[in-house]
Amino acid sequence: MKNINKFKSFSITKLVVPFAMVSLLFASCSEESIIELTPFNSVSENVAFQTPALIDLSVTGMYNAAELGNYNGGGSRGYIFGSAYIQQGDNRGEDVVNLASFYQLTYTGTYDATSANNVYYWADGYRLINRTNIVIDGVTKAAAAGVISQELANDYIGQAKFFRAITHNELLIHYARPFQDNNGANLGVPYREIPYSTPANIELGLAQGRNTVAECYTKILKDLDDAEDLLYSKTKRAGAAQIERITKEAAIAYKTRIYLHMRKWDKVISEGVKLNGKYNMTANPDTPFASNSSNTESIFSIANGATNNPGVNGSLPSMYHPPIPAAANGRGLIAISPIIWRDPSWLADDKRRVEGTMVITGNAGYYPNTKFTNKYKDAVNKTDYAPIIRYAEVALNMAEAYARSTDVANGLIKLNEVRNRSLANPGTQAYTAASFASNVNMVNAILKERRIEFICEGRRWADITRLQGDLLFPIAGIPAKVANAGFSTAAPALAAYALGTPYTGALGVNAFTYDNFKFIWPLPQLELDANATLRVQQNPGY
């Protein structure tokens, strides 16, 4: 649970021209909190790439930008990868219950072009993208000048391209229709590949419009392919850096996610097999969270430290861990929904239900009988890592791709690779070939396993959007949800979470059909006010 880096706050000026202010594109953000690896103070962009130490600091700044973000000028709340993408991805789906106002607009679908959560998802996403472009440009020049070796420069550029790819992907799945709609011809998001650090480039940015979804995916995959070629393997990183720093294996793993969204099953498999033997499922499903800086399963996570984290209003343990005991300091604003808790596919004796290890039940003082995740444990110091991708996801991505390609034998192997370690008795409870009448039944089991395995990891929205119009198991829009604020008294919660039958209780948040304009987020109004090209490309209905 300990972060090996030292964290300290200091000023770094002019390194980035971030997005927002009059437009979210170009706000002033002259001071940012940066992970301290070396005792530097203020760093000008003009000198940021002139020494190896300053270059390393600039690269580390990308991780800091991904971890913290800047929420409405009021500090960090984990945008875009430190916690916010998990919280937003969960609250857009039906497998959690929102208990407070923090995520109410996201949870109920009542957002608009000025709603802070989705406005700063965009703003901090593009701040990070701009930082990656500045790093790519600066490191390329530094290598050409002999400041650092080309080998080290390649690794730095690979890290930046990975961040650029995954950030554009996160923006894409929230602000655009999925790839399968119109075969990617719909508008995606602007794919930004130049640093906005000069007046001329800023003018280009203020005029840039949206790429199509297909164009975005082409660029995302190009960046990830480049990252795979350029990055060091995890074997060249030491200790926690194998998880908290981007590696060649992370680029490969993330490609299985992208190809899954594009429904290119053969590519999911061909990328996934590259990782065979490089990662193993931990024997206990809790280990990637209890030991998140050192385990055999985590591929890439965003590190948080005791003095550098998204804070009481954003950190994962603050938002997910209830105040049980009170000294735990959790706020418990997001609970597990009885919709997934009572799904028959989640066996009653599954290890992912173990009280006090992976689950905490509300007591008389806080949402009695309501179920909360205990994946994020350190609500006192808030040092839990934000999981970006685990090998469990790669295995289930491959399992689904195999099953959809009618290769049930390999699909079964990869499905059981994830599921069996959570079973009380794998000898009698594991799936066998006889468990499925066809590959279609296997796909259904895999989709359910994803919901169970990744509960409270932000993966639900990505599956909801990619399964719109699916030929086998389509999701029609955004499913209905338990009422916002959940069950505040003991008796209704006890009944709602009672195992034995699927949940059929009240659903206080209505479903959204796919054709409802609220299915995707609006482009932020502040961005539109400054960019005439984007102004006429706003998502319909807003």
CSV table of N, CA and C in Angstrom, one decimal, residues 252-253 256-257 260 268-269 271-273 275-276 279-281 297 299 389-403 410-419 421 442 446 449-450 453-454:
chain,number,residue,atom,x,y,z
A,252,ILE,N,0.2,-3.1,-24.7
A,252,ILE,CA,-0.4,-4.3,-25.3
A,252,ILE,C,-1.8,-4.6,-24.7
A,253,ALA,N,-1.8,-4.5,-23.3
A,253,ALA,CA,-3.0,-4.8,-22.6
A,253,ALA,C,-4.2,-3.8,-23.0
A,256,THR,N,-6.1,-4.6,-26.2
A,256,THR,CA,-7.2,-5.5,-26.1
A,256,THR,C,-8.5,-4.9,-25.8
A,257,ARG,N,-8.4,-3.8,-25.0
A,257,ARG,CA,-9.6,-3.0,-24.7
A,257,ARG,C,-10.1,-2.3,-25.9
A,260,LEU,N,-11.6,-4.7,-28.4
A,260,LEU,CA,-12.9,-5.2,-28.0
A,260,LEU,C,-14.0,-4.2,-28.3
A,268,VAL,N,-8.1,-8.7,-30.6
A,268,VAL,CA,-8.1,-8.9,-29.1
A,268,VAL,C,-7.2,-10.1,-28.8
A,269,ILE,N,-7.4,-11.2,-29.5
A,269,ILE,CA,-6.7,-12.4,-29.1
A,269,ILE,C,-5.2,-12.3,-29.4
A,271,GLU,N,-3.3,-9.7,-29.6
A,271,GLU,CA,-2.6,-8.8,-28.6
A,271,GLU,C,-2.5,-9.5,-27.3
A,272,GLY,N,-3.6,-10.2,-26.9
A,272,GLY,CA,-3.6,-10.8,-25.6
A,272,GLY,C,-2.6,-11.9,-25.4
A,273,VAL,N,-2.4,-12.7,-26.5
A,273,VAL,CA,-1.5,-13.8,-26.3
A,273,VAL,C,0.0,-13.3,-26.1
A,275,LEU,N,0.9,-11.4,-23.9
A,275,LEU,CA,1.1,-11.3,-22.5
A,275,LEU,C,1.0,-12.6,-21.8
A,276,ASN,N,0.8,-13.7,-22.5
A,276,ASN,CA,0.8,-15.0,-21.9
A,276,ASN,C,2.1,-15.3,-21.2
A,279,TYR,N,2.0,-12.2,-16.9
A,279,TYR,CA,1.2,-11.9,-15.7
A,279,TYR,C,0.4,-13.1,-15.2
A,280,ASN,N,0.1,-13.2,-14.0
A,280,ASN,CA,-0.8,-14.3,-13.4
A,280,ASN,C,-1.8,-13.7,-12.5
A,281,MET,N,-3.0,-14.3,-12.5
A,281,MET,CA,-4.0,-14.0,-11.6
A,281,MET,C,-3.5,-14.3,-10.2
A,297,GLU,N,-0.7,-9.3,-11.0
A,297,GLU,CA,-1.9,-9.1,-11.8
A,297,GLU,C,-2.0,-7.7,-12.3
A,299,ILE,N,-1.4,-4.4,-14.1
A,299,ILE,CA,-0.5,-4.0,-15.3
A,299,ILE,C,-0.2,-2.6,-15.2
A,389,ILE,N,-5.7,-0.8,-15.6
A,389,ILE,CA,-5.9,-2.1,-16.3
A,389,ILE,C,-5.2,-3.2,-15.6
A,390,ARG,N,-6.0,-4.3,-15.3
A,390,ARG,CA,-5.4,-5.5,-14.7
A,390,ARG,C,-5.4,-6.7,-15.7
A,391,TYR,N,-4.7,-7.7,-15.4
A,391,TYR,CA,-4.6,-8.8,-16.3
A,391,TYR,C,-6.0,-9.5,-16.3
A,392,ALA,N,-6.8,-9.4,-15.2
A,392,ALA,CA,-8.1,-10.0,-15.2
A,392,ALA,C,-8.9,-9.4,-16.4
A,393,GLU,N,-8.8,-8.2,-16.7
A,393,GLU,CA,-9.5,-7.6,-17.9
A,393,GLU,C,-9.0,-8.2,-19.2
A,394,VAL,N,-7.7,-8.3,-19.3
A,394,VAL,CA,-7.1,-8.9,-20.5
A,394,VAL,C,-7.7,-10.3,-20.7
A,395,ALA,N,-7.7,-11.1,-19.7
A,395,ALA,CA,-8.2,-12.5,-19.8
A,395,ALA,C,-9.7,-12.5,-20.2
A,396,LEU,N,-10.5,-11.6,-19.6
A,396,LEU,CA,-11.9,-11.6,-19.9
A,396,LEU,C,-12.1,-11.0,-21.3
A,397,ASN,N,-11.3,-10.1,-21.7
A,397,ASN,CA,-11.4,-9.6,-23.1
A,397,ASN,C,-11.1,-10.7,-24.1
A,398,MET,N,-10.1,-11.5,-23.8
A,398,MET,CA,-9.8,-12.6,-24.6
A,398,MET,C,-10.8,-13.7,-24.6
A,399,ALA,N,-11.4,-14.0,-23.4
A,399,ALA,CA,-12.4,-15.0,-23.3
A,399,ALA,C,-13.6,-14.6,-24.1
A,400,GLU,N,-14.0,-13.3,-24.1
A,400,GLU,CA,-15.1,-12.9,-24.9
A,400,GLU,C,-14.8,-13.0,-26.4
A,401,ALA,N,-13.6,-12.6,-26.8
A,401,ALA,CA,-13.2,-12.7,-28.2
A,401,ALA,C,-13.2,-14.1,-28.7
A,402,TYR,N,-12.7,-15.0,-27.9
A,402,TYR,CA,-12.7,-16.4,-28.2
A,402,TYR,C,-14.1,-16.9,-28.4
A,403,ALA,N,-15.0,-16.6,-27.4
A,403,ALA,CA,-16.4,-17.1,-27.4
A,403,ALA,C,-17.1,-16.6,-28.6
A,410,ASN,N,-10.9,-22.3,-25.7
A,410,ASN,CA,-10.1,-21.3,-25.1
A,410,ASN,C,-10.8,-20.2,-24.4
A,411,GLY,N,-12.1,-19.9,-24.8
A,411,GLY,CA,-12.9,-19.0,-24.0
A,411,GLY,C,-13.1,-19.5,-22.6
A,412,LEU,N,-13.4,-20.8,-22.5
A,412,LEU,CA,-13.6,-21.4,-21.1
A,412,LEU,C,-12.3,-21.2,-20.3
A,413,ILE,N,-11.2,-21.5,-20.9
A,413,ILE,CA,-9.9,-21.4,-20.1
A,413,ILE,C,-9.7,-20.0,-19.6
A,414,LYS,N,-9.9,-19.0,-20.4
A,414,LYS,CA,-9.7,-17.6,-20.0
A,414,LYS,C,-10.7,-17.1,-19.0
A,415,LEU,N,-12.0,-17.6,-19.2
A,415,LEU,CA,-13.0,-17.2,-18.2
A,415,LEU,C,-12.7,-17.8,-16.8
A,416,ASN,N,-12.4,-19.1,-16.8
A,416,ASN,CA,-12.1,-19.7,-15.5
A,416,ASN,C,-10.8,-19.2,-14.9
A,417,GLU,N,-9.9,-18.7,-15.7
A,417,GLU,CA,-8.7,-18.1,-15.2
A,417,GLU,C,-9.0,-17.0,-14.2
A,418,VAL,N,-10.1,-16.2,-14.5
A,418,VAL,CA,-10.5,-15.1,-13.7
A,418,VAL,C,-11.4,-15.6,-12.6
A,419,ARG,N,-12.4,-16.4,-12.9
A,419,ARG,CA,-13.5,-16.7,-12.0
A,419,ARG,C,-13.1,-17.7,-10.9
A,421,ARG,N,-10.5,-18.3,-9.1
A,421,ARG,CA,-9.8,-17.9,-7.9
A,421,ARG,C,-10.7,-17.3,-6.9
A,442,MET,N,-22.0,-18.8,-23.3
A,442,MET,CA,-20.7,-18.5,-22.7
A,442,MET,C,-20.4,-17.0,-22.8
A,446,ILE,N,-19.6,-14.5,-19.6
A,446,ILE,CA,-18.4,-13.6,-19.5
A,446,ILE,C,-18.8,-12.2,-19.2
A,449,GLU,N,-19.6,-12.0,-15.6
A,449,GLU,CA,-18.4,-12.0,-14.9
A,449,GLU,C,-17.6,-10.7,-14.9
A,450,ARG,N,-17.7,-10.0,-16.0
A,450,ARG,CA,-17.1,-8.6,-16.0
A,450,ARG,C,-17.7,-7.7,-15.0
A,453,GLU,N,-16.5,-8.9,-11.4
A,453,GLU,CA,-15.0,-8.8,-11.2
A,453,GLU,C,-14.7,-7.3,-11.1
A,454,PHE,N,-15.3,-6.4,-12.0
A,454,PHE,CA,-14.9,-5.0,-12.0
A,454,PHE,C,-15.8,-4.1,-11.3
